Structure formats: structure tokens, C-alpha cells
PDB file of C-alpha atoms in Angstrom:
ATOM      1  CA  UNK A   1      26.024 -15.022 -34.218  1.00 43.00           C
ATOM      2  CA  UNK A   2      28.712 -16.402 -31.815  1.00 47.00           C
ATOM      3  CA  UNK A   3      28.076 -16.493 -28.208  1.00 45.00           C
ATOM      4  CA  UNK A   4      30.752 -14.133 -27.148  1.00 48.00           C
ATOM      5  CA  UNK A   5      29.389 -11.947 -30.284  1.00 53.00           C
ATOM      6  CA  UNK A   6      26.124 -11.626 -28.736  1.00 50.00           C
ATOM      7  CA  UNK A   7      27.382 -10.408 -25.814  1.00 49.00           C
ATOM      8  CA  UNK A   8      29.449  -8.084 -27.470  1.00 51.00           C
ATOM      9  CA  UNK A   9      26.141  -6.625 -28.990  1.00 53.00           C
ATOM     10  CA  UNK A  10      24.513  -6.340 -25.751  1.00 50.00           C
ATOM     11  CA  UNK A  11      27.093  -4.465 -24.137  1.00 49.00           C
ATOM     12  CA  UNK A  12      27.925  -1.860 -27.075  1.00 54.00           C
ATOM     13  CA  UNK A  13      23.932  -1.150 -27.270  1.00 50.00           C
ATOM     14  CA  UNK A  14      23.721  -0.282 -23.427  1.00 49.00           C
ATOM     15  CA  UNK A  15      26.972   1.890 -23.556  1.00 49.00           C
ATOM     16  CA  UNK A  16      25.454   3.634 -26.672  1.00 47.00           C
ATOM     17  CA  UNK A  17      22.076   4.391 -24.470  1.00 45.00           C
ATOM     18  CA  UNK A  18      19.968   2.555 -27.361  1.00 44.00           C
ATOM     19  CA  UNK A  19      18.915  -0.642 -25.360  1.00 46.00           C
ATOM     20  CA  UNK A  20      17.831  -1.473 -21.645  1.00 54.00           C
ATOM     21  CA  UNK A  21      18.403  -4.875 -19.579  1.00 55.00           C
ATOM     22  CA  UNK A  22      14.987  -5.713 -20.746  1.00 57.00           C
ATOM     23  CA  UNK A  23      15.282  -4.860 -24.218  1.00 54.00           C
ATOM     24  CA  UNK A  24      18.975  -6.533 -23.951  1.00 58.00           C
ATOM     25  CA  UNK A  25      16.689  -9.366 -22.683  1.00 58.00           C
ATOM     26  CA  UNK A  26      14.518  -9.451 -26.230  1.00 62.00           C
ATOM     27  CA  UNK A  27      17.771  -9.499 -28.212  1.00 62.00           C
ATOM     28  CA  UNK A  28      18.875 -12.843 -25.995  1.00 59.00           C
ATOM     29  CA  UNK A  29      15.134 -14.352 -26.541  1.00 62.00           C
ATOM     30  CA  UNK A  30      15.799 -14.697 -30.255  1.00 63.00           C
ATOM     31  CA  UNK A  31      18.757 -16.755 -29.936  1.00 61.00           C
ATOM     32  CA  UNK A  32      17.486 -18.597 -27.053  1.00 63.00           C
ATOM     33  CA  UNK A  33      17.569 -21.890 -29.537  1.00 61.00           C
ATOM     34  CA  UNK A  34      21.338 -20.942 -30.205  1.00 63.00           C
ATOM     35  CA  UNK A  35      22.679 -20.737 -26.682  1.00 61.00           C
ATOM     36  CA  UNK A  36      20.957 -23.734 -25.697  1.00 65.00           C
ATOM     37  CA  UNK A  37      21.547 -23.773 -21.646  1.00 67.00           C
ATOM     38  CA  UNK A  38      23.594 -20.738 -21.479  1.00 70.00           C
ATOM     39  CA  UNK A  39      20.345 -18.932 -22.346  1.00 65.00           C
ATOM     40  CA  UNK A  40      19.103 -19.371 -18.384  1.00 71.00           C
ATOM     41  CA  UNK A  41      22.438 -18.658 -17.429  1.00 73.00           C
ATOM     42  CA  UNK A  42      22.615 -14.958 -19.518  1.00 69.00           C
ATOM     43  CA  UNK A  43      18.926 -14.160 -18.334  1.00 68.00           C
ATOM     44  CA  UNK A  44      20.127 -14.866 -14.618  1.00 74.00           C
ATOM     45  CA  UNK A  45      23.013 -12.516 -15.045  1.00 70.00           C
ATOM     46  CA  UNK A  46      21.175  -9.880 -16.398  1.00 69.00           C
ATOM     47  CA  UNK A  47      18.678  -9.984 -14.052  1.00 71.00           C
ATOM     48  CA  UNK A  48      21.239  -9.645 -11.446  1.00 71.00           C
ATOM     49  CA  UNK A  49      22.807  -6.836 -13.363  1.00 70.00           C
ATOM     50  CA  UNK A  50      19.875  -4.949 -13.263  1.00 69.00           C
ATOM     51  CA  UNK A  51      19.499  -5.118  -9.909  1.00 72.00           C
ATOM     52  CA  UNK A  52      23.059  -4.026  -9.312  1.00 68.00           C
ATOM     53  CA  UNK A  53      22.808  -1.131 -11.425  1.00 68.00           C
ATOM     54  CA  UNK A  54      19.695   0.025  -9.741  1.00 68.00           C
ATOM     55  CA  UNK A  55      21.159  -0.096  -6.794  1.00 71.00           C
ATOM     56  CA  UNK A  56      24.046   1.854  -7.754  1.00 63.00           C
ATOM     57  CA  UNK A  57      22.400   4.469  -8.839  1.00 67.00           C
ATOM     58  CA  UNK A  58      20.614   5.140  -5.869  1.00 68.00           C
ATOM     59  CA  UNK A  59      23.139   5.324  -4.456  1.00 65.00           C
ATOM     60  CA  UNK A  60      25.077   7.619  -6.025  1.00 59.00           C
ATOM     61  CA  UNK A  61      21.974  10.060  -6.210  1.00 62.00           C
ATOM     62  CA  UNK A  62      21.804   9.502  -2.368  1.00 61.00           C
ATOM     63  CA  UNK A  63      25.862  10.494  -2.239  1.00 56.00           C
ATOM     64  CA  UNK A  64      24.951  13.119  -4.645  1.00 60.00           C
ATOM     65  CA  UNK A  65      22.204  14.996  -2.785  1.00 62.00           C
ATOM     66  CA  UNK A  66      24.232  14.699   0.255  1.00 61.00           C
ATOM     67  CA  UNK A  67      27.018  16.802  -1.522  1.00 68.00           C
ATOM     68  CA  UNK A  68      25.405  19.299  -3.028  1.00 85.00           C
ATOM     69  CA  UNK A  69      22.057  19.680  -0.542  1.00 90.00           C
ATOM     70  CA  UNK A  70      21.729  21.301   2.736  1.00 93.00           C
ATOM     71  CA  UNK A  71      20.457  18.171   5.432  1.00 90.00           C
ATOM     72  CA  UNK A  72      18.086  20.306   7.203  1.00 95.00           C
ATOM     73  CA  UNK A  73      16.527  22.938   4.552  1.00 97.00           C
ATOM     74  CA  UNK A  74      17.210  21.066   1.536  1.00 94.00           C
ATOM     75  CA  UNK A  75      18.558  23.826  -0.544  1.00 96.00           C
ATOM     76  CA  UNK A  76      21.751  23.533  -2.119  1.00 95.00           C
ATOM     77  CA  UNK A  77      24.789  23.184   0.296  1.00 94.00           C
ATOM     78  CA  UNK A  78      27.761  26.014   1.098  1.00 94.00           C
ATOM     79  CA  UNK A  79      30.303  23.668  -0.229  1.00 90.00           C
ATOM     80  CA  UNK A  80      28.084  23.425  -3.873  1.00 90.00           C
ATOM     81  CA  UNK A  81      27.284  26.813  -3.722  1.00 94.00           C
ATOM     82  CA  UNK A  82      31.038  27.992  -3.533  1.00 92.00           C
ATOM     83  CA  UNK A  83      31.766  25.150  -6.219  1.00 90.00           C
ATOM     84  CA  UNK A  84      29.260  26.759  -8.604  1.00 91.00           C
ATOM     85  CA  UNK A  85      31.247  30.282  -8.540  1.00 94.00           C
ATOM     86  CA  UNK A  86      33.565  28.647 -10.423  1.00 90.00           C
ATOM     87  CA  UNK A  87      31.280  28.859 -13.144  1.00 91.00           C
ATOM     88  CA  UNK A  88      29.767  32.159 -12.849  1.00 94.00           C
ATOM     89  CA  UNK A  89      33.011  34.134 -12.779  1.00 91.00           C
ATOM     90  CA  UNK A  90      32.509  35.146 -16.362  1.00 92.00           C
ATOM     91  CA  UNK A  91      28.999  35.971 -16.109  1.00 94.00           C
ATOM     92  CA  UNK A  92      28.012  39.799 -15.601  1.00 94.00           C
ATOM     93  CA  UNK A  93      24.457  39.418 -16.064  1.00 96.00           C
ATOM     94  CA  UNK A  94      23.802  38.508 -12.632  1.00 98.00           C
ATOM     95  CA  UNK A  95      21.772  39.346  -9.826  1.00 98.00           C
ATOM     96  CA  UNK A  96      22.702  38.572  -6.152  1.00 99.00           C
ATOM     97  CA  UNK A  97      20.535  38.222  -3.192  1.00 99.00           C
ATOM     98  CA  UNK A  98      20.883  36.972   0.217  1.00 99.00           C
ATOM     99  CA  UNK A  99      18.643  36.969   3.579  1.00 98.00           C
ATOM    100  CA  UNK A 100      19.116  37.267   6.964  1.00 98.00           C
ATOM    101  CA  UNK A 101      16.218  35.448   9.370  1.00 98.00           C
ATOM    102  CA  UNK A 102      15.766  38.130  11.771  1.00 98.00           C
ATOM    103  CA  UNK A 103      16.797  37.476  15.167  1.00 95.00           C
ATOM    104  CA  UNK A 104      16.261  33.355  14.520  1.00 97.00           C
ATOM    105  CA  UNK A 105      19.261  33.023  17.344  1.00 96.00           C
ATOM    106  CA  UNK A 106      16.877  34.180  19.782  1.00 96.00           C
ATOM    107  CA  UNK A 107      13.845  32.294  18.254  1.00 97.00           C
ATOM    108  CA  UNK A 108      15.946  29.261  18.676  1.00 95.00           C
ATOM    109  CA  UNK A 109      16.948  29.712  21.901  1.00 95.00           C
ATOM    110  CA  UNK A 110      12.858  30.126  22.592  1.00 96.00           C
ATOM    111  CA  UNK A 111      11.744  27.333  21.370  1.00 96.00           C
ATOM    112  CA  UNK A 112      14.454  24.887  20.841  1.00 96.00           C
ATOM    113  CA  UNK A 113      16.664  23.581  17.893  1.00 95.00           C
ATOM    114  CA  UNK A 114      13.642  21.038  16.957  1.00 97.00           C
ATOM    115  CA  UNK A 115      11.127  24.268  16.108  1.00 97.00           C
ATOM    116  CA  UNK A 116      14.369  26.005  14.738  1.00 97.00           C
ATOM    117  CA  UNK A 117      15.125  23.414  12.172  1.00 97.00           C
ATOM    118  CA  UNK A 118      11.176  23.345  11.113  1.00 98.00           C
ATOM    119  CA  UNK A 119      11.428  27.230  10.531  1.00 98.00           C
ATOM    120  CA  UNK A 120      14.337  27.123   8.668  1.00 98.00           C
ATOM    121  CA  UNK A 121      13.581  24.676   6.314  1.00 98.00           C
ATOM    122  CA  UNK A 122      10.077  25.965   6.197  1.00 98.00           C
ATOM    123  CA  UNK A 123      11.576  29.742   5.595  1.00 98.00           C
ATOM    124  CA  UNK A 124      14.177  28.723   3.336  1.00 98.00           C
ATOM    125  CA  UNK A 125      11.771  26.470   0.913  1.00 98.00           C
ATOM    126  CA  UNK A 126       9.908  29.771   0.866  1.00 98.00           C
ATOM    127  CA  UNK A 127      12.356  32.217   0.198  1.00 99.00           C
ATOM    128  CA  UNK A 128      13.598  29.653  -3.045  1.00 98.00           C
ATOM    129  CA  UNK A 129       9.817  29.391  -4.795  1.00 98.00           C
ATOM    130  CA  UNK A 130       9.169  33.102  -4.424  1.00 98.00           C
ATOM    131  CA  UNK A 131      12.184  34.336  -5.870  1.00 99.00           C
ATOM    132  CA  UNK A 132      11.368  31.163  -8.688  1.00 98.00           C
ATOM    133  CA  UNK A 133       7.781  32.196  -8.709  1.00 98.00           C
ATOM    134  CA  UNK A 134       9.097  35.840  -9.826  1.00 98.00           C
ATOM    135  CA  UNK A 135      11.697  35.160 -12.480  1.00 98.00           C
ATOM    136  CA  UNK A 136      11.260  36.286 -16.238  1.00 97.00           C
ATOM    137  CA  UNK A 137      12.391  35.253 -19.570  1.00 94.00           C
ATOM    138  CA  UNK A 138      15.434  32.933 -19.761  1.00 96.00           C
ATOM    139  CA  UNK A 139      16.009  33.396 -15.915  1.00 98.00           C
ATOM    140  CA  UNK A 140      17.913  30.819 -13.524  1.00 97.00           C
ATOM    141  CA  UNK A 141      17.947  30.733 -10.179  1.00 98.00           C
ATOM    142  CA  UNK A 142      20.617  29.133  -8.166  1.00 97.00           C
ATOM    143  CA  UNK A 143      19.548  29.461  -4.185  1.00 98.00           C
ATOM    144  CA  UNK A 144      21.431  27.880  -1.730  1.00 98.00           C
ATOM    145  CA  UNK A 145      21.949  28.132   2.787  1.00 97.00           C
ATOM    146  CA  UNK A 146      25.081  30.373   2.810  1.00 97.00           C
ATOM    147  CA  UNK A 147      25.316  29.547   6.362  1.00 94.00           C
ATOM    148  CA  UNK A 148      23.242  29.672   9.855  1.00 95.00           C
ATOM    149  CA  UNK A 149      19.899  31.432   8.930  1.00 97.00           C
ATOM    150  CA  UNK A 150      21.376  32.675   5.704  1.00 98.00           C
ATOM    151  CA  UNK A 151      20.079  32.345   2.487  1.00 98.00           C
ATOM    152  CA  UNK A 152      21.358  33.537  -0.768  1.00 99.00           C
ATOM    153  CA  UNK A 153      20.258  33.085  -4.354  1.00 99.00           C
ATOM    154  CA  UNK A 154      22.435  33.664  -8.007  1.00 98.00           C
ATOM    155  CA  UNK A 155      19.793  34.641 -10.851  1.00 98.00           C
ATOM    156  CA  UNK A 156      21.427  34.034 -14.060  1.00 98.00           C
ATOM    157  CA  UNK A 157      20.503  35.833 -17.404  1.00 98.00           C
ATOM    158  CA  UNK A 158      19.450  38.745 -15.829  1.00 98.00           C
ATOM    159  CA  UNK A 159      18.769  41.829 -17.978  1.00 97.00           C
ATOM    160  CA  UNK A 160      16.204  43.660 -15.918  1.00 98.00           C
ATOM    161  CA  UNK A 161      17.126  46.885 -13.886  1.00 97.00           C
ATOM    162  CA  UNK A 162      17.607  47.874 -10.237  1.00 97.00           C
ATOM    163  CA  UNK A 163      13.726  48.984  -9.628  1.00 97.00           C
ATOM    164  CA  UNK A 164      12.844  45.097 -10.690  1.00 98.00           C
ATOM    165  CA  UNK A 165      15.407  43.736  -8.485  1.00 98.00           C
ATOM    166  CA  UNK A 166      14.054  45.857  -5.728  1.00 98.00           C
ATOM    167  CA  UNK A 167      10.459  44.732  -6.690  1.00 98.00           C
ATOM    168  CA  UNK A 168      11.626  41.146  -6.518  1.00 99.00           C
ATOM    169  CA  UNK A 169      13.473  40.967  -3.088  1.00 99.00           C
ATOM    170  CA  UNK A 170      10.175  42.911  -2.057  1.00 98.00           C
ATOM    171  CA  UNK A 171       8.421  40.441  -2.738  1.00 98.00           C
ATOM    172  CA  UNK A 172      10.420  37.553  -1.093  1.00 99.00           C
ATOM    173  CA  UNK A 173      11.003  39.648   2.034  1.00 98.00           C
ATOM    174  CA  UNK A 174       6.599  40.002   1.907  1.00 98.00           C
ATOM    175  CA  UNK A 175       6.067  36.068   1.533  1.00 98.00           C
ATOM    176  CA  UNK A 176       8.097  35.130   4.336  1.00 98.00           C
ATOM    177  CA  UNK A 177       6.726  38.049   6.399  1.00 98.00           C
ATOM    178  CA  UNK A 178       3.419  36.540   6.153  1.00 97.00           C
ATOM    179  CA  UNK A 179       4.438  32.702   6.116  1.00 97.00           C
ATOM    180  CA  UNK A 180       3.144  30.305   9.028  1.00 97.00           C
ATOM    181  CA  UNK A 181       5.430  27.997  10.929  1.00 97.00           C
ATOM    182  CA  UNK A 182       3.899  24.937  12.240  1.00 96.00           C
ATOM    183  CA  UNK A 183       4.331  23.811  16.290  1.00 95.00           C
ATOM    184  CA  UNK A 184       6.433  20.742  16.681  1.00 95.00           C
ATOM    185  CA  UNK A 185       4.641  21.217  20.333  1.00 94.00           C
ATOM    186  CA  UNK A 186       2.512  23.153  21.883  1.00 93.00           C
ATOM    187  CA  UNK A 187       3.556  26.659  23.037  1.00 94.00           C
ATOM    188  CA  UNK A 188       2.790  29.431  25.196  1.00 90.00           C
ATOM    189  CA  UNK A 189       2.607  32.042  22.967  1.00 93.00           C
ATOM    190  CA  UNK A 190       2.241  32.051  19.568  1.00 93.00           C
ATOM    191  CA  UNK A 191       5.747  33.675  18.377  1.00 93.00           C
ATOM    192  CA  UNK A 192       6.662  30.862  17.092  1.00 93.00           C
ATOM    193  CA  UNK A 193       4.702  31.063  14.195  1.00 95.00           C
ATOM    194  CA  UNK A 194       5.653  34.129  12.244  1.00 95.00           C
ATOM    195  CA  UNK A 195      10.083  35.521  11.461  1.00 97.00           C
ATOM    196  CA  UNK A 196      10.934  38.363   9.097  1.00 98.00           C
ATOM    197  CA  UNK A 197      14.255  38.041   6.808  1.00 98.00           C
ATOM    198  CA  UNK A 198      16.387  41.192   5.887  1.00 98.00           C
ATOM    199  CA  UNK A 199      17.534  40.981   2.692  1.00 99.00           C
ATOM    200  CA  UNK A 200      20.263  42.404   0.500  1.00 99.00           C
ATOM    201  CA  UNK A 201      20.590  42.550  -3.104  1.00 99.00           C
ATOM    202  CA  UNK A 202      22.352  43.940  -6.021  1.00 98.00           C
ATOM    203  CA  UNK A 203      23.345  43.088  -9.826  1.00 98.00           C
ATOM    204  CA  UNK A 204      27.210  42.913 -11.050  1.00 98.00           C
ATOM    205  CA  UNK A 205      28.958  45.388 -12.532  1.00 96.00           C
ATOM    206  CA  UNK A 206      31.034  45.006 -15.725  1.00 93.00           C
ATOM    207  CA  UNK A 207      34.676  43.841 -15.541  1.00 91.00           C
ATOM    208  CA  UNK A 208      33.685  43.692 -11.435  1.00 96.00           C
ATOM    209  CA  UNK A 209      35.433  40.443  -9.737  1.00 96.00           C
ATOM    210  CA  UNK A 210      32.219  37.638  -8.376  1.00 97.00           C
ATOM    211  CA  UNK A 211      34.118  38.245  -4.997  1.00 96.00           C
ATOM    212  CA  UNK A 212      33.876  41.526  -5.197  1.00 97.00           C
ATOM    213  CA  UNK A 213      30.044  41.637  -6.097  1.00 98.00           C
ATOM    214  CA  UNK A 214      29.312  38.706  -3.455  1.00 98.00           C
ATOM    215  CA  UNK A 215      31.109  40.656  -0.852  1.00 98.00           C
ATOM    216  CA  UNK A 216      29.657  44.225  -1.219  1.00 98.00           C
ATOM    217  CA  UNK A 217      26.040  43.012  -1.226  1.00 98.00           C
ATOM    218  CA  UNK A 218      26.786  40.923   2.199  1.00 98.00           C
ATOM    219  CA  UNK A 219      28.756  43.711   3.780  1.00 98.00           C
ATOM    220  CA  UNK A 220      25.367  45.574   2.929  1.00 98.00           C
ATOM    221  CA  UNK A 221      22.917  42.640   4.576  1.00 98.00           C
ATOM    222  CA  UNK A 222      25.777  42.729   7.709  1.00 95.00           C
ATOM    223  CA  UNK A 223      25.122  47.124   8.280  1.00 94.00           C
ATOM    224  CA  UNK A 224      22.095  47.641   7.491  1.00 94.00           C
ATOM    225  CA  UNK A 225      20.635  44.677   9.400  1.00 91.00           C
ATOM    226  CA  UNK A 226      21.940  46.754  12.620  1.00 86.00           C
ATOM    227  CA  UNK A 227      19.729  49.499  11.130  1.00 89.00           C
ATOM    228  CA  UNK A 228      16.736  48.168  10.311  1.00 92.00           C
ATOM    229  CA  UNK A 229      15.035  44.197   9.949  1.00 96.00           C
ATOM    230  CA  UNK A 230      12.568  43.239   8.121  1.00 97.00           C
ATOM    231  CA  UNK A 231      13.741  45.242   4.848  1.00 97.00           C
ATOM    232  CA  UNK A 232      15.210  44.935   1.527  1.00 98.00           C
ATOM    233  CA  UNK A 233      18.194  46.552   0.717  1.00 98.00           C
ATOM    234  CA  UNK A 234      19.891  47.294  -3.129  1.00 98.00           C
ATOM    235  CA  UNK A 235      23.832  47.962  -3.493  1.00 97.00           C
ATOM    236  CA  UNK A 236      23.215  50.872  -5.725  1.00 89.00           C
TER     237      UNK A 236
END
């Protein structure tokens, strides 16, 4: 086998996903004889390649995450979330919840955007694994920070009924009731430590638009949140 052949080889074995660099090393190793002082050369270059491509990659994860997660609560981002519609605009078994942090502008304004950031992320990890920790069968959820201290969550596949969906946000609304915040300093009091969420939720209708669906269950979060915090709410 030909020098340039060789190469050939390598390359069509890493595009196919069969070999790595190090196993593209191997194949080099048994024609080390062949290529004579090119051999030192090709190692040197793959070595380097590796390198390259690790780099690369993290890379584009790190561009990645920044695209599609939220900096400060890590869940997924507006501008992913309102990608991923795309998708869903054909699905009609599909739940739709989103959360309100009661009163966090005043919270904030209490004990600064430092504690505010902590609680959000620390609410908003929370709100994600207990509507996770509650999902059935071949459910997905999709939970991202619709915006301020919003929160809103798609769960695909859903079959169940309205009394479920109640029993889920429930749930949620209970865990976060209950969560701890942790001080970034020390405090006066200790409000810092506990914030409700309001949430709405609701499951689409057949032959109903996503917009439609999306919109009716946040118009419902944006009333009854004047009504009443701390509670769940179902579009009927």
C-alpha cells in the first residue's frame, strides 16, 4: 500500500466513525517499515490532529450550550425554546406548563441581584427535576426560562387527563414551596430563604394552533396570579 493510499484509508475510516486517531495510529504502526521517515512525520500530524479536533469540539459544545442554555439558571434558553415550537406544531399530545416566582421583583430588590440569581437558578433547577421526577411512560419534558422569573415546560407524549396534570403541577408548585435558598451573605431576616411559584397549565386541544394553546395557558398564569399566588391553575 502506497503512501498516499494509506492515508486515503485513514481518512475514509474516521469519516465512516469506524476508527479513532489512535486506532488510525495502529493502522500507521504496521507500515512503519514502509514509510521509512515519513512514519515520525504522520504520527506528529496526527497527534496534532487530535489535539485540534479536541479542541474544536469543545468548543463548539461551549458555543452550543451558550445557544440553547439560559447563563444564569441553566435551563434551556427563550431563543431555543421558541426554536423548538417549530417542531411541536404537529403534536397534540401535549401538555403545557409555566410558573410564575411569586413576587421575586420584590425579593430582588431585598436582597440584591447576587441572592436573586442564586434563587432563580436554585428554583428553576427545581421546578425542571420535579416535573422530570413525575413523568410516566414514554414522557418528554422540554423546560426552559420563558423570561424574568418565568419558567415553562412542553411534556411530549402525553396521554394522561386533566386531574393528572393538575396532580403534577401540584406537585411542582409543593417542591418549590418547601425548597431552601442558600445566603450568598448574611441577612436580617430569614425571607430569603423560602418563594412560592404560581403556576398555569393545560393540555392541547385537537386541530388547536401551538400559539393558541401557549397563549391561553399564559393569559391564565397573567389573571389569576392577580387572584391568588402560590396556586396551580388548569385551562379547562
Amino acid at each position: 500500500m502506497e503512501f498516499e493510499e494509506i492515508l486515503k484509508t485513514i481518512i475514509k475510516s474516521r469519516n465512516e466513525g469506524d476508527l479513532s486517531i489512535r486506532i488510525s495510529l495502529r493502522i500507521l504502526e504496521n507500515y512503519r517499515d514502509r514509510l521509512g521517515n515519513d512514519y515520525e512525520t504522520l504520527i506528529s500530524e496526527l497527534v496534532f490532529l487530535s489535539k485540534v479536533i479536541s479542541e474544536l469540539q469543545q468548543q463548539a459544545e461551549l458555543l452550543f450550550e451558550k445557544g440553547v442554555k439560559d447563563s444564569v439558571t441553566k435551563l434551556n434558553s427563550r431563543a431555543y425554546l421558541d426554536d423548538k415550537c417549530s417542531s411541536l406544531t404537529e403534536e397534540y399530545s401535549l401538555a403545557f406548563i409555566i410558573g410564575d416566582i411569586d413576587k421575586f421583583g420584590e425579593y430582588n430588590k431585598k436582597y440584591g441581584h447576587v441572592q436573586g440569581d442564586v434563587a432563580l437558578k436554585i428554583i428553576a433547577q427545581q421546578f425542571k427535576r420535579a416535573i422530570e421526577d413525575r413523568l410516566v411512560r414514554d414522557e418528554v419534558a422540554f423546560v426552559a426560562r420563558y423570561g424574568g422569573e418565568e419558567f415553562c415546560a412542553f411534556i411530549r407524549n402525553y396521554e394522561r387527563d386533566l386531574q393528572s396534570l393538575q396532580e403534577l403541577v401540584e406537585g411542582v408548585r409543593k417542591d418549590i414551596e418547601t425548597l431552601e435558598i442558600p445566603p450568598v451573605e448574611k441577612y436580617e431576616d430569614s425571607g430569603f430563604r423560602h418563594r412560592t411559584i404560581t403556576i398555569a397549565a393545560g393540555i392541547r386541544r385537537k386541530k388547536e394552533s401551538l400559539d393558541d394553546f401557549m397563549r391561553d395557558v399564559i393569559n391564565l398564569l397573567r389573571k389569576k396570579v392577580e387572584e391568588g399566588r402560590n396556586k396551580t391553575y388548569l385551562r379547562k
